[in-house]
Amino acid sequence: MEGWWERSRAVMPGGVSSPVRAFYGVGGTPFRVVRGQGADLYAADGRAYLDYVMSYGPLILGHAHPSVVAAITHQAALGTSYGAPTALETEMAELLVGAYPGMEMVRLVNSGTEATMSALRVARAVTGRKRIIKFIGSYHGHHDSLLVRAGSGAATMGVPDSAGVPSEMTALTVTLPYNDREALGAVFRDLGREVAAVIVEPVAGNMGTVLPQAGFLEDLRRLTQAAGSLLIFDEVMTGFRVAWAGAAGYYGIQPDLVTLAKVIGAGMPVGAYGGKRKYMQLVAPLGPVYQAGTLSGNPLAMAGGLAQLKAIGGPDFYPPLADTVAGLAQGLVERGRRHGVAVAANWVGGMMALFFADRPPTTFAEVEATDRERYRKYFHGMLAAGIFVPPSAFETLFVSAAHGAEAVERTLKAADSVFARI
Ligand SMILES: *Cc1c(COP(=O)(O)O)cnc(C)c1O
């Protein structure tokens, strides 16, 4: 692959299939991956990286987990897609319904974007209302009505709103600051009866990791219920990542609809939306809400995802993972302080974010105010030491079950010498 990056950039926008991979948030040239194994990525130039990106969330057991590989390989030999039902879909749906609070029926799709787009359609059909509320810095996929003041890749690109989205497409989307209970209460007082749904990341993961502050999710539940609006938890990132029962189970708040993806697919393209039977019965062919997909419920994705979920096994998987994350987060903060570098962290379950700031941020504005130049130096320092942390201050760091004590030790040691230099 002589000059592969130049070749890529000549034929693909930015040389990539998804913007954050181009490293615009931190500068530099991305490495080319040839293989992943456990917690490690192997690049074409022979270097190995301890991976804390983990495909941006799906790989909670690490790369190429043996049971995931075996399940996909087995299924591939039986065919890759049928356009007819399989028992794998039933099994996946039963597992999701069994694990997730308030999930009675589910539709399988191909991505998180499709899941949130479809859940909004259901909410509008249920309520007969048009307006939706989302939070600034949250990312729910790249469809028109939600690409408003989005976080993550969109934030790093410095294009919070996308070109090519007519203002008519976003006119019905109300944006509010995350964790702002006052603003939320005010909007519901004024517009409550027009709101079809509030869509929220119950733990915000696309502005780094930002935790819901006390009362925020409770207010969301109470206000939506009182106004006859639906509460949609976008658990594409947090589902099976924060806990077996997602953030809904972790915080004890039951949404009306939920969207899932990432971990449920083990790195295969997948998504799902579901919730109460009375809502999901509106989805075609049962009801009038149209939504379809040639590859939806794809047997390879179902086989890989099911294998991963079965290997996770249930709620007991999460406390040790959370301990690893807490140890890593606290260790990084401690190493930073040791060198007089102001760092703070937010973490929950298998996700965390490190911020160059005095205090852990609780809003997107606070994340934007963190020292991104320092983050850039930290990223490149860690990369040079063979550790791949998120290539943007707006992305969450993911830990897998393959990240052991030795990996964390190695990370803290590298961070110590990086902090000493910034
Ligand atoms: C990743 C993500 C999405 C989009 O999922 P894709 O599979 O990339 O379309 C939606 N919502 C949240 C919270 C996400 O983290």
CSV table of C-alpha atoms and ligand atoms in Angstrom, one decimal:
chain,number,residue,atom,x,y,z
A,1,MET,CA,0.0,0.0,0.0
A,2,GLU,CA,2.6,2.6,-1.1
A,3,GLY,CA,1.3,6.1,-0.2
A,4,TRP,CA,-1.9,4.7,1.1
A,5,TRP,CA,-3.0,7.9,2.9
A,6,GLU,CA,-2.5,10.0,-0.3
A,7,ARG,CA,-4.4,7.3,-2.3
A,8,SER,CA,-7.2,7.3,0.3
A,9,ARG,CA,-7.5,11.1,0.3
A,10,ALA,CA,-7.6,11.1,-3.5
A,11,VAL,CA,-10.7,8.9,-3.7
A,12,MET,CA,-12.5,9.4,-0.3
A,13,PRO,CA,-13.5,12.6,1.4
A,14,GLY,CA,-10.7,13.2,4.0
A,15,GLY,CA,-9.4,9.7,3.2
A,16,VAL,CA,-12.0,8.1,5.6
A,17,SER,CA,-15.4,6.6,5.9
A,18,SER,CA,-16.4,8.6,9.0
A,19,PRO,CA,-14.9,12.0,9.9
A,20,VAL,CA,-13.3,11.5,13.3
A,21,ARG,CA,-11.0,8.8,11.9
A,22,ALA,CA,-9.1,11.5,9.9
A,23,PHE,CA,-7.7,13.0,13.2
A,24,TYR,CA,-8.8,16.6,12.3
A,25,GLY,CA,-9.5,17.1,16.0
A,26,VAL,CA,-5.9,16.4,17.0
A,27,GLY,CA,-3.9,16.8,13.7
A,28,GLY,CA,-1.6,14.3,12.2
A,29,THR,CA,-2.0,11.3,10.0
A,30,PRO,CA,-4.0,8.2,11.2
A,31,PHE,CA,-2.4,4.8,11.3
A,32,ARG,CA,-3.6,2.1,9.0
A,33,VAL,CA,-5.0,-0.9,10.9
A,34,VAL,CA,-4.4,-4.4,9.7
A,35,ARG,CA,-5.5,-6.4,12.7
A,36,GLY,CA,-7.1,-6.2,16.2
A,37,GLN,CA,-6.6,-8.7,19.0
A,38,GLY,CA,-7.9,-8.3,22.5
A,39,ALA,CA,-7.0,-4.8,23.7
A,40,ASP,CA,-4.5,-4.2,20.9
A,41,LEU,CA,-4.5,-2.8,17.4
A,42,TYR,CA,-1.8,-3.6,14.9
A,43,ALA,CA,-0.9,-1.1,12.3
A,44,ALA,CA,0.5,-1.7,8.8
A,45,ASP,CA,3.9,-0.1,9.8
A,46,GLY,CA,4.4,-2.9,12.4
A,47,ARG,CA,3.5,-0.8,15.4
A,48,ALA,CA,1.0,-2.0,18.1
A,49,TYR,CA,-1.3,0.2,20.0
A,50,LEU,CA,-3.2,-0.4,23.2
A,51,ASP,CA,-6.7,0.6,22.0
A,52,TYR,CA,-9.0,2.8,24.1
A,53,VAL,CA,-11.2,3.6,21.1
A,54,MET,CA,-12.5,0.1,20.6
A,55,SER,CA,-14.4,1.0,17.4
A,56,TYR,CA,-16.1,3.9,19.4
A,57,GLY,CA,-17.8,1.5,21.7
A,58,PRO,CA,-19.0,-1.8,20.3
A,59,LEU,CA,-16.0,-4.0,21.3
A,60,ILE,CA,-16.7,-4.5,25.1
A,61,LEU,CA,-14.9,-7.8,25.0
A,62,GLY,CA,-12.0,-6.6,22.9
A,63,HIS,CA,-11.0,-7.2,19.3
A,64,ALA,CA,-11.6,-10.6,17.7
A,65,HIS,CA,-13.1,-12.3,20.7
A,66,PRO,CA,-13.0,-16.0,20.0
A,67,SER,CA,-16.7,-16.7,20.5
A,68,VAL,CA,-17.7,-13.7,18.3
A,69,VAL,CA,-15.3,-14.8,15.6
A,70,ALA,CA,-16.5,-18.4,15.7
A,71,ALA,CA,-20.2,-17.3,15.5
A,72,ILE,CA,-19.6,-15.0,12.6
A,73,THR,CA,-17.5,-17.5,10.7
A,74,HIS,CA,-20.0,-20.3,11.3
A,75,GLN,CA,-22.9,-18.1,10.0
A,76,ALA,CA,-20.9,-16.8,7.0
A,77,ALA,CA,-20.7,-20.3,5.7
A,78,LEU,CA,-24.5,-20.6,5.9
A,79,GLY,CA,-25.1,-17.4,3.9
A,80,THR,CA,-24.8,-13.7,4.6
A,81,SER,CA,-28.4,-12.5,4.1
A,82,TYR,CA,-31.7,-14.1,3.3
A,83,GLY,CA,-34.5,-11.5,3.1
A,84,ALA,CA,-36.5,-13.9,5.2
A,85,PRO,CA,-36.8,-14.4,8.9
A,86,THR,CA,-34.2,-16.3,11.0
A,87,ALA,CA,-34.2,-17.6,14.6
A,88,LEU,CA,-31.2,-15.4,15.2
A,89,GLU,CA,-33.4,-12.3,15.1
A,90,THR,CA,-35.9,-13.9,17.5
A,91,GLU,CA,-33.2,-14.8,19.9
A,92,MET,CA,-31.7,-11.3,19.7
A,93,ALA,CA,-35.1,-9.6,20.2
A,94,GLU,CA,-35.8,-11.9,23.2
A,95,LEU,CA,-32.5,-11.1,24.8
A,96,LEU,CA,-33.0,-7.4,24.4
A,97,VAL,CA,-36.6,-7.6,25.7
A,98,GLY,CA,-35.3,-9.6,28.7
A,99,ALA,CA,-32.5,-7.3,29.5
A,100,TYR,CA,-33.8,-3.8,29.0
A,101,PRO,CA,-36.4,-2.2,31.4
A,102,GLY,CA,-39.7,-1.5,29.7
A,103,MET,CA,-38.7,-3.1,26.4
A,104,GLU,CA,-41.6,-5.2,25.2
A,105,MET,CA,-41.1,-5.2,21.4
A,106,VAL,CA,-38.1,-4.3,19.3
A,107,ARG,CA,-37.3,-3.7,15.6
A,108,LEU,CA,-33.8,-4.4,14.4
A,109,VAL,CA,-32.0,-2.0,12.0
A,110,ASN,CA,-28.5,-1.4,10.7
A,111,SER,CA,-27.1,1.5,12.7
A,112,GLY,CA,-27.7,3.9,15.6
A,113,THR,CA,-28.7,6.6,13.1
A,114,GLU,CA,-31.5,4.5,11.7
A,115,ALA,CA,-32.6,3.6,15.2
A,116,THR,CA,-33.0,7.2,16.4
A,117,MET,CA,-34.6,8.3,13.2
A,118,SER,CA,-37.2,5.6,13.4
A,119,ALA,CA,-37.9,6.0,17.1
A,120,LEU,CA,-38.7,9.7,16.5
A,121,ARG,CA,-41.1,8.7,13.7
A,122,VAL,CA,-42.9,6.3,16.1
A,123,ALA,CA,-43.0,9.1,18.8
A,124,ARG,CA,-44.6,11.5,16.3
A,125,ALA,CA,-47.1,8.9,15.2
A,126,VAL,CA,-48.0,8.0,18.8
A,127,THR,CA,-48.6,11.6,19.9
A,128,GLY,CA,-49.7,13.2,16.6
A,129,ARG,CA,-47.3,16.0,17.5
A,130,LYS,CA,-44.3,17.5,15.6
A,131,ARG,CA,-41.8,19.0,18.0
A,132,ILE,CA,-38.8,17.2,19.4
A,133,ILE,CA,-36.3,18.2,22.0
A,134,LYS,CA,-32.6,17.3,22.0
A,135,PHE,CA,-29.7,18.5,24.0
A,136,ILE,CA,-26.7,20.5,22.8
A,137,GLY,CA,-23.6,18.4,22.3
A,138,SER,CA,-25.5,15.1,22.1
A,139,TYR,CA,-25.2,13.1,19.0
A,140,HIS,CA,-28.0,10.8,17.8
A,141,GLY,CA,-26.8,10.0,14.3
A,142,HIS,CA,-26.5,12.1,11.1
A,143,HIS,CA,-30.1,12.4,9.9
A,144,ASP,CA,-31.4,15.9,9.2
A,145,SER,CA,-33.7,16.6,12.1
A,146,LEU,CA,-31.1,15.7,14.8
A,147,LEU,CA,-28.0,17.2,13.2
A,148,VAL,CA,-28.5,20.4,15.2
A,149,ARG,CA,-25.8,21.5,17.6
A,150,ALA,CA,-24.5,18.0,17.7
A,151,GLY,CA,-21.4,16.9,19.6
A,152,SER,CA,-18.6,14.5,18.8
A,153,GLY,CA,-17.4,14.4,15.2
A,154,ALA,CA,-19.6,17.4,14.3
A,155,ALA,CA,-18.2,19.4,17.2
A,156,THR,CA,-14.6,18.6,16.4
A,157,MET,CA,-15.1,19.6,12.8
A,158,GLY,CA,-16.2,23.0,13.9
A,159,VAL,CA,-19.5,22.5,12.0
A,160,PRO,CA,-22.1,22.1,14.7
A,161,ASP,CA,-24.8,22.4,12.0
A,162,SER,CA,-24.3,20.6,8.7
A,163,ALA,CA,-24.5,22.2,5.4
A,164,GLY,CA,-27.2,20.7,3.2
A,165,VAL,CA,-29.8,20.6,5.9
A,166,PRO,CA,-32.6,23.0,5.1
A,167,SER,CA,-33.7,25.0,8.1
A,168,GLU,CA,-37.2,23.6,7.6
A,169,MET,CA,-35.9,20.2,8.5
A,170,THR,CA,-34.7,21.4,11.9
A,171,ALA,CA,-37.4,23.9,12.6
A,172,LEU,CA,-39.2,21.4,14.8
A,173,THR,CA,-36.1,20.5,16.8
A,174,VAL,CA,-35.7,22.4,20.1
A,175,THR,CA,-32.2,22.3,21.5
A,176,LEU,CA,-31.5,22.8,25.2
A,177,PRO,CA,-28.3,22.6,27.3
A,178,TYR,CA,-27.7,19.1,28.8
A,179,ASN,CA,-28.4,19.0,32.6
A,180,ASP,CA,-30.2,22.3,32.5
A,181,ARG,CA,-33.4,21.5,34.5
A,182,GLU,CA,-34.5,25.1,34.5
A,183,ALA,CA,-34.5,25.5,30.7
A,184,LEU,CA,-36.2,22.1,30.4
A,185,GLY,CA,-39.0,23.1,32.8
A,186,ALA,CA,-39.4,26.4,30.9
A,187,VAL,CA,-39.8,24.8,27.5
A,188,PHE,CA,-42.3,22.3,28.8
A,189,ARG,CA,-44.3,25.2,30.4
A,190,ASP,CA,-44.4,27.0,27.0
A,191,LEU,CA,-44.5,24.1,24.5
A,192,GLY,CA,-45.2,21.0,26.4
A,193,ARG,CA,-48.4,20.1,24.6
A,194,GLU,CA,-46.5,20.3,21.2
A,195,VAL,CA,-43.7,18.1,22.2
A,196,ALA,CA,-43.8,14.6,20.6
A,197,ALA,CA,-40.6,13.4,22.3
A,198,VAL,CA,-37.5,14.3,24.2
A,199,ILE,CA,-34.5,12.3,22.9
A,200,VAL,CA,-31.6,12.1,25.3
A,201,GLU,CA,-28.3,10.3,25.9
A,202,PRO,CA,-28.9,9.3,29.5
A,203,VAL,CA,-25.2,9.5,29.9
A,204,ALA,CA,-23.9,12.0,27.3
A,205,GLY,CA,-21.0,10.2,25.4
A,206,ASN,CA,-20.5,12.4,22.4
A,207,MET,CA,-19.1,15.4,24.3
A,208,GLY,CA,-16.6,13.3,26.1
A,209,THR,CA,-18.4,11.6,28.9
A,210,VAL,CA,-20.8,13.8,30.8
A,211,LEU,CA,-23.0,12.4,33.6
A,212,PRO,CA,-26.6,13.3,34.2
A,213,GLN,CA,-26.7,15.5,37.3
A,214,ALA,CA,-29.1,14.7,40.2
A,215,GLY,CA,-32.7,15.2,39.2
A,216,PHE,CA,-32.1,15.7,35.4
A,217,LEU,CA,-33.3,12.3,34.3
A,218,GLU,CA,-36.1,12.4,36.9
A,219,ASP,CA,-37.3,15.7,35.6
A,220,LEU,CA,-37.2,14.4,32.1
A,221,ARG,CA,-39.4,11.5,33.1
A,222,ARG,CA,-41.8,13.6,35.1
A,223,LEU,CA,-42.2,16.4,32.5
A,224,THR,CA,-42.7,14.2,29.5
A,225,GLN,CA,-45.2,12.0,31.3
A,226,ALA,CA,-47.2,15.1,32.5
A,227,ALA,CA,-47.2,16.6,29.0
A,228,GLY,CA,-48.1,13.4,27.2
A,229,SER,CA,-44.7,13.4,25.4
A,230,LEU,CA,-42.5,10.3,24.9
A,231,LEU,CA,-39.1,10.0,26.5
A,232,ILE,CA,-36.6,8.4,24.2
A,233,PHE,CA,-33.3,7.1,25.8
A,234,ASP,CA,-30.7,7.0,23.1
A,235,GLU,CA,-28.6,4.2,24.5
A,236,VAL,CA,-26.7,3.5,21.3
A,237,MET,CA,-23.5,4.0,23.3
A,238,THR,CA,-24.6,3.3,26.9
A,239,GLY,CA,-26.7,0.2,26.2
A,240,PHE,CA,-24.8,-2.9,27.6
A,241,ARG,CA,-21.9,-0.5,28.2
A,242,VAL,CA,-22.9,1.2,31.5
A,243,ALA,CA,-24.8,-1.8,32.8
A,244,TRP,CA,-26.6,-4.9,31.5
A,245,ALA,CA,-29.9,-3.0,31.7
A,246,GLY,CA,-28.3,0.2,30.2
A,247,ALA,CA,-28.3,3.6,31.8
A,248,ALA,CA,-32.1,3.1,32.3
A,249,GLY,CA,-31.4,0.3,34.7
A,250,TYR,CA,-28.3,2.0,36.2
A,251,TYR,CA,-30.2,5.2,37.1
A,252,GLY,CA,-33.6,3.5,37.6
A,253,ILE,CA,-35.5,5.6,35.0
A,254,GLN,CA,-37.7,3.9,32.5
A,255,PRO,CA,-38.0,5.5,29.1
A,256,ASP,CA,-40.9,5.0,26.6
A,257,LEU,CA,-38.7,4.1,23.7
A,258,VAL,CA,-35.0,3.2,23.6
A,259,THR,CA,-32.4,3.0,20.8
A,260,LEU,CA,-29.5,0.6,20.9
A,261,ALA,CA,-26.6,-0.3,18.6
A,262,LYS,CA,-22.8,-0.5,19.2
A,263,VAL,CA,-22.3,-3.2,21.9
A,264,ILE,CA,-25.3,-5.3,20.7
A,265,GLY,CA,-23.6,-5.8,17.3
A,266,ALA,CA,-20.0,-6.6,18.5
A,267,GLY,CA,-18.6,-4.5,15.7
A,268,MET,CA,-21.1,-5.7,13.0
A,269,PRO,CA,-23.4,-3.0,11.5
A,270,VAL,CA,-26.5,-3.1,13.7
A,271,GLY,CA,-29.1,-1.0,15.6
A,272,ALA,CA,-32.4,-1.5,17.3
A,273,TYR,CA,-35.3,0.5,18.6
A,274,GLY,CA,-38.0,-0.7,20.9
A,275,GLY,CA,-40.2,-0.1,23.9
A,276,LYS,CA,-43.7,-0.5,25.0
A,277,ARG,CA,-45.9,-2.9,22.9
A,278,LYS,CA,-48.6,-0.2,22.5
A,279,TYR,CA,-46.1,2.0,20.7
A,280,MET,CA,-44.1,-0.6,18.8
A,281,GLN,CA,-47.4,-2.0,17.4
A,282,LEU,CA,-47.6,1.1,15.3
A,283,VAL,CA,-44.6,-0.1,13.2
A,284,ALA,CA,-45.2,-1.7,9.8
A,285,PRO,CA,-46.4,-4.2,8.9
A,286,LEU,CA,-48.5,-4.2,12.1
A,287,GLY,CA,-49.2,-0.5,12.0
A,288,PRO,CA,-49.0,2.7,9.9
A,289,VAL,CA,-45.4,3.8,10.7
A,290,TYR,CA,-43.3,2.7,7.7
A,291,GLN,CA,-39.7,1.5,8.3
A,292,ALA,CA,-37.8,-1.2,6.5
A,293,GLY,CA,-34.3,-2.5,5.6
A,294,THR,CA,-32.8,-4.9,3.1
A,295,LEU,CA,-30.1,-6.0,5.6
A,296,SER,CA,-32.0,-5.4,8.8
A,297,GLY,CA,-31.6,-8.2,11.3
A,298,ASN,CA,-28.7,-9.4,9.2
A,299,PRO,CA,-27.6,-13.0,10.2
A,300,LEU,CA,-23.9,-12.1,10.5
A,301,ALA,CA,-24.7,-9.1,12.7
A,302,MET,CA,-27.1,-11.1,14.8
A,303,ALA,CA,-24.7,-14.0,15.2
A,304,GLY,CA,-21.8,-11.7,16.2
A,305,GLY,CA,-23.9,-9.6,18.5
A,306,LEU,CA,-25.6,-12.6,20.2
A,307,ALA,CA,-22.2,-14.2,20.8
A,308,GLN,CA,-20.9,-11.1,22.5
A,309,LEU,CA,-24.0,-10.6,24.6
A,310,LYS,CA,-23.9,-14.3,25.7
A,311,ALA,CA,-20.2,-14.0,26.5
A,312,ILE,CA,-21.0,-10.9,28.6
A,313,GLY,CA,-23.6,-13.1,30.3
A,314,GLY,CA,-25.4,-10.6,32.4
A,315,PRO,CA,-25.2,-7.9,35.1
A,316,ASP,CA,-22.2,-9.5,36.9
A,317,PHE,CA,-19.9,-8.6,34.0
A,318,TYR,CA,-20.0,-4.9,34.8
A,319,PRO,CA,-18.7,-4.2,38.3
A,320,PRO,CA,-15.1,-5.4,37.5
A,321,LEU,CA,-15.2,-3.4,34.2
A,322,ALA,CA,-16.3,-0.3,36.1
A,323,ASP,CA,-13.5,-0.9,38.7
A,324,THR,CA,-10.9,-0.9,35.9
A,325,VAL,CA,-12.4,2.3,34.4
A,326,ALA,CA,-12.5,4.0,37.8
A,327,GLY,CA,-8.9,3.0,38.5
A,328,LEU,CA,-7.8,4.3,35.1
A,329,ALA,CA,-9.7,7.6,35.5
A,330,GLN,CA,-8.5,8.3,39.0
A,331,GLY,CA,-5.0,7.3,38.1
A,332,LEU,CA,-4.9,9.7,35.2
A,333,VAL,CA,-6.2,12.6,37.2
A,334,GLU,CA,-3.7,11.8,40.0
A,335,ARG,CA,-0.8,11.7,37.5
A,336,GLY,CA,-1.9,15.0,36.0
A,337,ARG,CA,-2.1,16.7,39.3
A,338,ARG,CA,1.4,15.4,40.3
A,339,HIS,CA,2.8,17.4,37.4
A,340,GLY,CA,0.6,20.4,38.0
A,341,VAL,CA,-1.6,19.7,34.9
A,342,ALA,CA,-5.3,20.5,35.5
A,343,VAL,CA,-7.1,17.3,34.5
A,344,ALA,CA,-10.5,16.0,35.5
A,345,ALA,CA,-12.5,12.9,34.5
A,346,ASN,CA,-16.0,11.6,34.2
A,347,TRP,CA,-16.7,7.9,34.2
A,348,VAL,CA,-19.4,5.3,34.6
A,349,GLY,CA,-19.5,1.6,33.7
A,350,GLY,CA,-17.2,0.9,30.8
A,351,MET,CA,-16.8,4.5,29.6
A,352,MET,CA,-14.9,7.6,30.7
A,353,ALA,CA,-13.4,10.9,29.4
A,354,LEU,CA,-10.4,12.8,30.5
A,355,PHE,CA,-10.6,16.6,30.3
A,356,PHE,CA,-7.9,19.3,30.6
A,357,ALA,CA,-9.9,21.4,33.1
A,358,ASP,CA,-10.1,22.1,36.8
A,359,ARG,CA,-13.5,20.4,37.3
A,360,PRO,CA,-15.3,17.6,35.5
A,361,PRO,CA,-17.7,19.3,32.9
A,362,THR,CA,-21.5,18.9,33.2
A,363,THR,CA,-22.5,20.7,30.0
A,364,PHE,CA,-21.3,21.0,26.4
A,365,ALA,CA,-20.3,24.6,27.1
A,366,GLU,CA,-17.9,23.4,29.8
A,367,VAL,CA,-16.5,20.7,27.6
A,368,GLU,CA,-15.9,23.3,24.9
A,369,ALA,CA,-14.0,25.5,27.5
A,370,THR,CA,-11.5,22.7,28.3
A,371,ASP,CA,-8.0,23.0,27.0
A,372,ARG,CA,-8.0,21.3,23.6
A,373,GLU,CA,-4.5,22.2,22.7
A,374,ARG,CA,-3.4,20.3,25.8
A,375,TYR,CA,-5.6,17.4,24.7
A,376,ARG,CA,-3.9,17.4,21.3
A,377,LYS,CA,-0.5,17.1,22.9
A,378,TYR,CA,-1.7,14.4,25.3
A,379,PHE,CA,-3.2,12.4,22.4
A,380,HIS,CA,0.1,12.6,20.4
A,381,GLY,CA,2.2,11.8,23.4
A,382,MET,CA,0.2,8.8,24.2
A,383,LEU,CA,0.1,7.6,20.6
A,384,ALA,CA,3.9,7.9,20.4
A,385,ALA,CA,4.0,5.7,23.5
A,386,GLY,CA,1.8,3.1,21.7
A,387,ILE,CA,-1.5,4.0,23.4
A,388,PHE,CA,-4.5,5.0,21.2
A,389,VAL,CA,-6.8,7.3,23.2
A,390,PRO,CA,-9.8,9.0,21.4
A,391,PRO,CA,-8.5,11.4,18.7
A,392,SER,CA,-10.8,14.2,19.9
A,393,ALA,CA,-11.6,15.8,23.2
A,394,PHE,CA,-15.2,15.2,22.4
A,395,GLU,CA,-15.1,11.4,22.2
A,396,THR,CA,-15.5,8.9,25.0
A,397,LEU,CA,-12.8,6.5,26.0
A,398,PHE,CA,-13.8,2.8,26.0
A,399,VAL,CA,-12.4,0.1,28.1
A,400,SER,CA,-13.0,-3.6,27.4
A,401,ALA,CA,-12.8,-6.8,29.4
A,402,ALA,CA,-9.5,-7.4,27.5
A,403,HIS,CA,-7.9,-4.4,29.3
A,404,GLY,CA,-6.2,-5.9,32.3
A,405,ALA,CA,-4.3,-4.4,35.2
A,406,GLU,CA,-1.0,-4.5,33.2
A,407,ALA,CA,-2.6,-2.4,30.4
A,408,VAL,CA,-3.8,0.2,32.9
A,409,GLU,CA,-0.4,0.3,34.6
A,410,ARG,CA,1.3,0.8,31.2
A,411,THR,CA,-1.2,3.6,30.4
A,412,LEU,CA,-0.6,5.4,33.7
A,413,LYS,CA,3.1,5.2,33.2
A,414,ALA,CA,2.9,6.6,29.7
A,415,ALA,CA,0.5,9.4,30.9
A,416,ASP,CA,2.9,10.3,33.7
A,417,SER,CA,5.7,11.1,31.3
A,418,VAL,CA,3.3,12.8,28.8
A,419,PHE,CA,1.9,15.0,31.6
A,420,ALA,CA,5.5,15.8,32.7
A,421,ARG,CA,6.1,17.3,29.2
A,422,ILE,CA,2.9,19.4,28.9
B,1,LIG,C1,-22.8,6.3,17.8
B,1,LIG,C2,-24.1,6.9,18.2
B,1,LIG,C3,-25.2,7.1,17.3
B,1,LIG,C4,-25.1,6.8,15.9
B,1,LIG,O1,-24.9,5.4,15.6
B,1,LIG,P1,-24.3,4.9,14.2
B,1,LIG,O2,-24.3,3.5,14.3
B,1,LIG,O3,-23.0,5.6,14.1
B,1,LIG,O4,-25.3,5.5,13.2
B,1,LIG,C5,-26.4,7.5,17.8
B,1,LIG,N1,-26.5,7.9,19.1
B,1,LIG,C6,-25.5,7.8,20.0
B,1,LIG,C7,-25.7,8.1,21.4
B,1,LIG,C8,-24.2,7.3,19.6
B,1,LIG,O5,-23.2,7.2,20.4
